[in-house]
Amino acid sequence: MLETLYQPLIKELSSLFVIPLIILLILIGTVWLLKLILTPRPDVIDVERLRYERYEAGNPPRRREPAKTRLPMQYLGYLIIFLAVEPAIVLFALSLAVPKSLSGALGKLYLIFVAVYTPLLYYAIKEAKDVRKWFLS
């Protein structure tokens, strides 16, 4: 039985599927447990309803306004730029560890990656420059 555990295919399958699945189940269980522990009692929510609503700076408004309002998306363009460029940097860093025999295939993959992300970067830069979206109006 122990000999089967040390076979390369079994080790590969366990490292790619079993261990991440176990970690995912532990994380889901932890989140569920935290939700169970941190959820306030229903009678407290009925008495102190405003306590659990989200107001800016934690202060309830003077007039009866909704707690959650529209937020400006001034950093949306910068967020898209970061999300598009960061994988390219990671792919470049990984390319430094690739054997020379696979460098041609990795170069093609990198070109496809750049071709797919170029329109996204163009849109992100356009959004980042649009100052009108920075204001609530």
Coordinates of N, CA, C and O in Angstrom, one line a residue:
M1 N 0.8 -1.2 0.0 CA 0.0 0.0 0.0 C 0.9 1.3 0.0 O 0.6 2.2 -0.7
L2 N 1.9 1.3 0.8 CA 2.8 2.4 0.9 C 3.5 2.7 -0.4 O 3.9 3.8 -0.8
E3 N 3.8 1.6 -1.1 CA 4.5 1.7 -2.4 C 3.7 2.5 -3.4 O 4.2 3.2 -4.2
T4 N 2.4 2.3 -3.4 CA 1.5 3.0 -4.3 C 1.5 4.5 -4.1 O 1.4 5.3 -5.0
L5 N 1.7 4.9 -2.8 CA 1.7 6.3 -2.5 C 2.9 7.0 -3.0 O 2.9 8.2 -3.2
Y6 N 4.0 6.3 -3.2 CA 5.2 6.9 -3.7 C 5.4 6.9 -5.2 O 6.5 7.3 -5.7
Q7 N 4.4 6.4 -5.9 CA 4.5 6.4 -7.4 C 4.4 7.8 -7.9 O 3.6 8.6 -7.3
P8 N 5.1 8.2 -8.9 CA 5.1 9.6 -9.4 C 3.7 10.1 -9.8 O 3.3 11.2 -9.5
L9 N 2.9 9.3 -10.4 CA 1.5 9.7 -10.8 C 0.7 10.0 -9.6 O -0.1 11.0 -9.5
I10 N 0.7 9.2 -8.6 CA -0.1 9.4 -7.4 C 0.4 10.6 -6.6 O -0.4 11.4 -6.2
K11 N 1.7 10.8 -6.6 CA 2.2 12.0 -5.9 C 1.8 13.3 -6.7 O 1.4 14.3 -6.1
E12 N 1.8 13.2 -8.0 CA 1.4 14.3 -8.8 C -0.1 14.7 -8.6 O -0.5 15.8 -8.4
L13 N -0.9 13.6 -8.7 CA -2.3 13.8 -8.5 C -2.7 14.4 -7.1 O -3.5 15.3 -6.9
S14 N -2.0 13.9 -6.1 CA -2.2 14.4 -4.7 C -1.8 15.8 -4.6 O -2.4 16.6 -3.9
S15 N -0.7 16.2 -5.2 CA -0.2 17.6 -5.1 C -1.0 18.6 -5.9 O -1.1 19.7 -5.6
L16 N -1.6 18.1 -7.0 CA -2.4 19.0 -7.9 C -3.9 19.1 -7.5 O -4.5 20.1 -7.7
F17 N -4.4 18.0 -6.9 CA -5.9 18.0 -6.7 C -6.2 17.8 -5.2 O -7.0 18.5 -4.7
V18 N -5.6 16.8 -4.6 CA -6.1 16.4 -3.2 C -5.7 17.5 -2.2 O -6.5 17.9 -1.4
I19 N -4.4 17.9 -2.2 CA -4.0 18.9 -1.2 C -4.7 20.2 -1.4 O -5.2 20.8 -0.4
P20 N -4.8 20.8 -2.6 CA -5.6 22.0 -2.7 C -7.1 21.8 -2.3 O -7.7 22.7 -1.8
L21 N -7.7 20.7 -2.6 CA -9.1 20.4 -2.2 C -9.2 20.4 -0.7 O -10.1 21.0 -0.1
I22 N -8.2 19.8 0.0 CA -8.2 19.7 1.5 C -8.1 21.2 2.0 O -8.8 21.6 2.9
I23 N -7.2 21.9 1.4 CA -7.0 23.3 1.9 C -8.3 24.1 1.7 O -8.7 24.9 2.5
L24 N -8.9 23.9 0.5 CA -10.2 24.7 0.2 C -11.3 24.3 1.2 O -12.0 25.2 1.7
L25 N -11.4 23.0 1.5 CA -12.4 22.6 2.5 C -12.1 23.2 3.9 O -13.0 23.6 4.6
I26 N -10.9 23.2 4.3 CA -10.5 23.8 5.6 C -10.9 25.3 5.6 O -11.4 25.8 6.6
L27 N -10.6 26.0 4.5 CA -10.9 27.4 4.4 C -12.4 27.7 4.4 O -12.9 28.6 5.1
I28 N -13.2 26.9 3.7 CA -14.6 27.0 3.7 C -15.2 26.7 5.1 O -16.0 27.5 5.6
G29 N -14.6 25.7 5.8 CA -15.1 25.4 7.1 C -14.7 26.5 8.1 O -15.5 26.9 9.0
T30 N -13.5 27.1 7.9 CA -13.1 28.3 8.8 C -14.0 29.5 8.6 O -14.5 30.1 9.6
V31 N -14.3 29.8 7.3 CA -15.2 30.9 7.0 C -16.6 30.7 7.6 O -17.2 31.6 8.2
W32 N -17.1 29.5 7.4 CA -18.4 29.1 8.0 C -18.5 29.2 9.5 O -19.4 29.8 10.1
L33 N -17.4 28.8 10.1 CA -17.3 28.8 11.6 C -17.2 30.3 12.1 O -17.9 30.7 13.0
L34 N -16.4 31.1 11.4 CA -16.4 32.5 11.7 C -17.7 33.2 11.5 O -18.1 34.1 12.4
K35 N -18.4 32.9 10.5 CA -19.7 33.5 10.3 C -20.7 33.1 11.4 O -21.5 33.9 11.9
L36 N -20.6 31.8 11.8 CA -21.5 31.3 12.8 C -21.2 32.0 14.2 O -22.1 32.4 14.9
I37 N -19.9 32.2 14.4 CA -19.5 32.8 15.7 C -19.8 34.3 15.7 O -20.3 34.9 16.7
L38 N -19.6 35.0 14.6 CA -19.7 36.5 14.6 C -21.1 37.0 14.2 O -21.3 38.2 14.3
T39 N -22.0 36.2 13.8 CA -23.3 36.7 13.5 C -24.0 37.1 14.8 O -24.1 36.4 15.7
P40 N -24.6 38.4 14.8 CA -25.2 38.8 16.0 C -26.6 38.1 16.1 O -27.2 37.6 15.2
R41 N -27.1 38.2 17.4 CA -28.3 37.5 17.7 C -29.5 38.3 17.0 O -29.4 39.5 16.9
P42 N -30.6 37.6 16.6 CA -31.7 38.3 15.9 C -32.3 39.4 16.8 O -32.8 40.4 16.3
D43 N -32.4 39.1 18.1 CA -33.1 40.1 19.0 C -32.2 41.4 19.1 O -32.8 42.5 19.2
V44 N -30.9 41.3 19.0 CA -30.0 42.5 19.0 C -30.2 43.3 17.7 O -30.2 44.5 17.7
I45 N -30.3 42.6 16.6 CA -30.5 43.2 15.3 C -31.8 44.0 15.3 O -31.9 45.1 14.7
D46 N -32.9 43.4 15.9 CA -34.2 44.1 15.9 C -34.1 45.4 16.7 O -34.7 46.4 16.3
V47 N -33.4 45.4 17.8 CA -33.3 46.5 18.7 C -32.3 47.6 18.2 O -32.6 48.8 18.2
E48 N -31.2 47.2 17.7 CA -30.1 48.1 17.2 C -29.9 47.9 15.7 O -28.8 47.5 15.3
R49 N -30.9 48.2 15.0 CA -30.8 48.0 13.5 C -29.7 48.9 12.9 O -29.0 48.4 12.0
L50 N -29.6 50.1 13.3 CA -28.6 51.0 12.7 C -27.1 50.6 13.0 O -26.2 50.9 12.3
R51 N -27.0 49.8 14.0 CA -25.6 49.4 14.4 C -24.9 48.5 13.3 O -23.7 48.6 13.1
Y52 N -25.7 47.8 12.5 CA -25.1 46.9 11.5 C -25.2 47.4 10.1 O -24.9 46.7 9.2
E53 N -25.7 48.6 9.9 CA -25.7 49.2 8.6 C -24.4 49.9 8.4 O -23.8 50.4 9.3
R54 N -24.0 50.0 7.1 CA -22.7 50.6 6.8 C -22.9 52.1 6.4 O -23.5 52.4 5.3
Y55 N -22.4 53.0 7.2 CA -22.4 54.4 6.9 C -21.0 54.9 6.7 O -20.1 54.3 7.4
E56 N -20.8 55.9 5.9 CA -19.5 56.4 5.7 C -19.0 57.0 7.1 O -19.8 57.7 7.7
A57 N -17.8 56.7 7.5 CA -17.2 57.1 8.7 C -17.9 56.6 9.9 O -17.7 57.0 11.0
G58 N -18.8 55.6 9.7 CA -19.5 55.0 10.9 C -20.6 55.8 11.5 O -21.2 55.4 12.5
N59 N -20.9 57.0 10.9 CA -21.9 57.9 11.5 C -23.3 57.8 10.7 O -23.3 57.9 9.5
P60 N -24.4 57.5 11.4 CA -25.6 57.5 10.8 C -26.0 58.9 10.3 O -25.6 59.9 10.9
P61 N -26.7 59.0 9.1 CA -27.0 60.4 8.6 C -28.0 61.1 9.5 O -28.8 60.4 10.2
R62 N -28.1 62.4 9.4 CA -29.1 63.2 10.1 C -30.4 63.0 9.5 O -31.4 62.9 10.2
R63 N -30.5 63.0 8.2 CA -31.8 62.7 7.5 C -31.9 61.2 7.3 O -30.9 60.5 7.4
R64 N -33.0 60.7 7.0 CA -33.2 59.3 6.7 C -32.8 58.9 5.3 O -33.5 59.0 4.4
E65 N -31.5 58.6 5.2 CA -30.9 58.2 3.9 C -30.5 56.8 3.9 O -30.2 56.2 5.0
P66 N -30.4 56.2 2.7 CA -30.0 54.8 2.7 C -28.5 54.7 3.1 O -27.7 55.6 2.9
A67 N -28.1 53.6 3.7 CA -26.8 53.5 4.2 C -25.7 53.3 3.1 O -24.7 53.9 3.2
K68 N -26.1 52.6 2.1 CA -25.1 52.4 1.0 C -25.5 53.2 -0.2 O -26.6 53.2 -0.7
T69 N -24.5 54.0 -0.6 CA -24.8 54.9 -1.8 C -23.8 54.6 -2.9 O -22.8 53.8 -2.7
R70 N -23.9 55.2 -4.0 CA -23.0 55.0 -5.1 C -21.7 55.6 -4.8 O -21.6 56.7 -4.3
L71 N -20.6 54.8 -5.0 CA -19.3 55.3 -4.8 C -18.6 55.7 -6.1 O -18.8 55.1 -7.1
P72 N -17.7 56.7 -6.0 CA -17.0 57.0 -7.2 C -16.0 55.9 -7.6 O -15.4 55.3 -6.7
M73 N -15.8 55.7 -8.9 CA -14.9 54.6 -9.3 C -13.7 55.2 -9.9 O -13.2 54.9 -11.0
Q74 N -13.1 56.2 -9.2 CA -11.9 56.9 -9.7 C -10.7 56.0 -9.9 O -9.8 56.3 -10.7
Y75 N -10.6 54.9 -9.2 CA -9.4 54.0 -9.3 C -9.7 52.8 -10.2 O -8.9 51.9 -10.2
L76 N -10.8 52.7 -10.8 CA -11.2 51.6 -11.6 C -10.1 51.3 -12.7 O -9.7 50.2 -13.0
G77 N -9.8 52.4 -13.4 CA -8.8 52.3 -14.5 C -7.4 51.7 -14.0 O -6.8 50.9 -14.6
Y78 N -7.0 52.3 -12.8 CA -5.7 51.8 -12.3 C -5.8 50.4 -11.8 O -4.9 49.6 -11.9
L79 N -7.0 50.0 -11.3 CA -7.2 48.6 -10.9 C -7.1 47.7 -12.1 O -6.4 46.6 -12.0
I80 N -7.7 48.1 -13.2 CA -7.7 47.2 -14.4 C -6.2 47.1 -14.9 O -5.8 46.1 -15.3
I81 N -5.5 48.3 -14.9 CA -4.1 48.2 -15.3 C -3.3 47.3 -14.5 O -2.5 46.4 -15.0
F82 N -3.5 47.3 -13.2 CA -2.7 46.4 -12.3 C -3.1 45.0 -12.6 O -2.2 44.1 -12.6
L83 N -4.4 44.7 -12.7 CA -4.8 43.3 -12.9 C -4.4 42.8 -14.3 O -4.2 41.6 -14.5
A84 N -4.1 43.7 -15.2 CA -3.7 43.2 -16.5 C -2.1 43.1 -16.6 O -1.6 42.2 -17.2
V85 N -1.4 44.0 -15.9 CA 0.0 44.0 -16.0 C 0.7 42.9 -15.0 O 1.7 42.3 -15.3
E86 N 0.0 42.7 -13.9 CA 0.6 41.8 -12.9 C 0.8 40.4 -13.4 O 1.9 39.8 -13.2
P87 N -0.2 39.8 -14.1 CA 0.1 38.5 -14.6 C 1.2 38.4 -15.7 O 1.9 37.4 -15.8
A88 N 1.3 39.5 -16.4 CA 2.4 39.6 -17.4 C 3.8 39.6 -16.7 O 4.7 38.9 -17.2
I89 N 3.9 40.3 -15.6 CA 5.1 40.3 -14.9 C 5.4 38.9 -14.3 O 6.5 38.5 -14.3
V90 N 4.4 38.3 -13.7 CA 4.5 36.9 -13.2 C 5.0 36.0 -14.3 O 5.9 35.1 -14.1
L91 N 4.3 36.1 -15.4 CA 4.7 35.2 -16.5 C 6.2 35.4 -17.0 O 6.9 34.5 -17.3
F92 N 6.5 36.7 -17.0 CA 7.9 37.0 -17.3 C 8.9 36.4 -16.3 O 9.9 35.9 -16.6
A93 N 8.5 36.5 -15.0 CA 9.4 36.0 -13.9 C 9.5 34.5 -14.1 O 10.6 33.9 -13.9
L94 N 8.4 33.8 -14.4 CA 8.4 32.4 -14.6 C 9.2 32.0 -15.8 O 9.8 30.9 -15.8
S95 N 9.3 32.8 -16.8 CA 10.0 32.5 -18.0 C 11.5 32.4 -17.7 O 12.3 31.8 -18.5
L96 N 12.0 33.0 -16.7 CA 13.4 33.0 -16.3 C 13.8 31.6 -15.9 O 15.0 31.3 -15.9
A97 N 12.8 30.8 -15.4 CA 13.1 29.5 -14.9 C 12.8 28.4 -15.9 O 13.0 27.2 -15.6
V98 N 12.4 28.7 -17.1 CA 12.0 27.7 -18.1 C 13.3 27.2 -18.9 O 14.1 28.0 -19.2
P99 N 13.3 26.0 -19.1 CA 14.4 25.4 -19.9 C 14.4 26.0 -21.3 O 13.4 26.4 -21.8
K100 N 15.6 26.1 -21.9 CA 15.7 26.7 -23.3 C 14.9 26.0 -24.3 O 14.4 26.6 -25.3
S101 N 14.6 24.7 -24.1 CA 13.8 24.0 -25.1 C 12.4 24.4 -25.2 O 11.7 24.3 -26.2
L102 N 11.9 25.0 -24.1 CA 10.5 25.5 -24.0 C 10.4 27.0 -24.2 O 9.3 27.5 -24.2
S103 N 11.5 27.7 -24.4 CA 11.4 29.1 -24.5 C 10.7 29.6 -25.7 O 10.0 30.7 -25.6
G104 N 10.7 28.9 -26.8 CA 9.9 29.3 -28.0 C 8.4 29.2 -27.8 O 7.7 30.1 -28.1
A105 N 8.0 28.1 -27.1 CA 6.6 28.0 -26.8 C 6.1 29.0 -25.8 O 5.0 29.6 -25.9
L106 N 7.0 29.3 -24.9 CA 6.6 30.4 -23.9 C 6.6 31.8 -24.5 O 5.7 32.6 -24.2
G107 N 7.5 32.0 -25.5 CA 7.4 33.3 -26.2 C 6.1 33.4 -27.0 O 5.5 34.5 -27.0
K108 N 5.6 32.4 -27.6 CA 4.4 32.4 -28.3 C 3.2 32.7 -27.3 O 2.3 33.5 -27.6
L109 N 3.3 32.0 -26.2 CA 2.3 32.2 -25.1 C 2.3 33.7 -24.6 O 1.2 34.3 -24.4
Y110 N 3.4 34.2 -24.5 CA 3.6 35.6 -24.0 C 3.0 36.6 -25.0 O 2.3 37.5 -24.7
L111 N 3.2 36.3 -26.3 CA 2.7 37.2 -27.4 C 1.2 37.1 -27.4 O 0.5 38.1 -27.6
I112 N 0.6 35.9 -27.3 CA -0.8 35.8 -27.2 C -1.4 36.5 -26.0 O -2.4 37.2 -26.1
F113 N -0.7 36.4 -24.9 CA -1.1 37.1 -23.7 C -1.1 38.6 -23.9 O -2.1 39.3 -23.5
V114 N -0.1 39.1 -24.5 CA 0.0 40.6 -24.8 C -1.1 41.0 -25.7 O -1.7 42.0 -25.6
A115 N -1.4 40.2 -26.8 CA -2.4 40.5 -27.7 C -3.8 40.5 -27.1 O -4.6 41.4 -27.4
V116 N -4.0 39.7 -26.2 CA -5.3 39.6 -25.5 C -5.5 40.8 -24.5 O -6.6 41.4 -24.4
Y117 N -4.4 41.1 -23.8 CA -4.5 42.2 -22.8 C -4.3 43.6 -23.4 O -4.6 44.5 -22.6
T118 N -3.9 43.8 -24.6 CA -3.7 45.1 -25.1 C -5.0 45.9 -25.2 O -5.0 47.1 -24.7
P119 N -6.1 45.4 -25.7 CA -7.4 46.2 -25.6 C -7.8 46.5 -24.2 O -8.3 47.6 -23.9
L120 N -7.6 45.6 -23.3 CA -8.0 45.8 -21.9 C -7.1 46.9 -21.3 O -7.6 47.8 -20.6
L121 N -5.8 47.0 -21.6 CA -5.0 48.1 -21.1 C -5.4 49.4 -21.7 O -5.4 50.4 -21.1
Y122 N -5.7 49.4 -23.0 CA -6.2 50.6 -23.7 C -7.4 51.2 -23.0 O -7.5 52.3 -22.7
Y123 N -8.4 50.3 -22.7 CA -9.6 50.7 -22.0 C -9.3 51.2 -20.6 O -9.9 52.2 -20.1
A124 N -8.4 50.5 -19.9 CA -8.0 50.9 -18.5 C -7.4 52.3 -18.5 O -7.7 53.1 -17.6
I125 N -6.5 52.6 -19.4 CA -5.8 53.9 -19.5 C -6.9 54.9 -19.8 O -6.8 56.0 -19.2
K126 N -7.8 54.6 -20.7 CA -8.9 55.6 -21.0 C -9.7 55.9 -19.8 O -10.1 57.0 -19.5
E127 N -10.1 54.9 -19.1 CA -10.9 55.0 -17.9 C -10.1 55.8 -16.8 O -10.7 56.6 -16.1
A128 N -8.9 55.5 -16.6 CA -8.1 56.2 -15.6 C -8.0 57.7 -15.9 O -7.9 58.5 -15.0
K129 N -8.0 58.1 -17.2 CA -7.9 59.5 -17.5 C -9.2 60.3 -17.5 O -9.2 61.5 -17.5
D130 N -10.3 59.6 -17.4 CA -11.6 60.2 -17.4 C -12.0 60.7 -16.0 O -12.4 60.0 -15.1
V131 N -11.7 62.0 -15.8 CA -11.9 62.6 -14.4 C -13.3 62.8 -14.1 O -13.7 62.8 -12.9
R132 N -14.2 62.8 -15.1 CA -15.7 63.0 -14.8 C -16.2 61.9 -13.9 O -17.2 62.1 -13.2
K133 N -15.7 60.7 -14.0 CA -16.2 59.6 -13.2 C -15.7 59.6 -11.8 O -16.1 58.7 -11.0
W134 N -14.9 60.5 -11.5 CA -14.3 60.6 -10.1 C -15.3 61.3 -9.1 O -15.1 61.2 -7.9
F135 N -16.3 61.9 -9.6 CA -17.2 62.7 -8.8 C -18.5 62.0 -8.7 O -19.0 61.3 -9.6
L136 N -19.2 62.2 -7.5 CA -20.6 61.7 -7.3 C -21.5 62.8 -7.8 O -21.6 63.9 -7.3
S137 N -22.2 62.5 -8.9 CA -23.2 63.5 -9.4 C -24.3 62.8 -10.1 O -24.3 61.7 -10.4

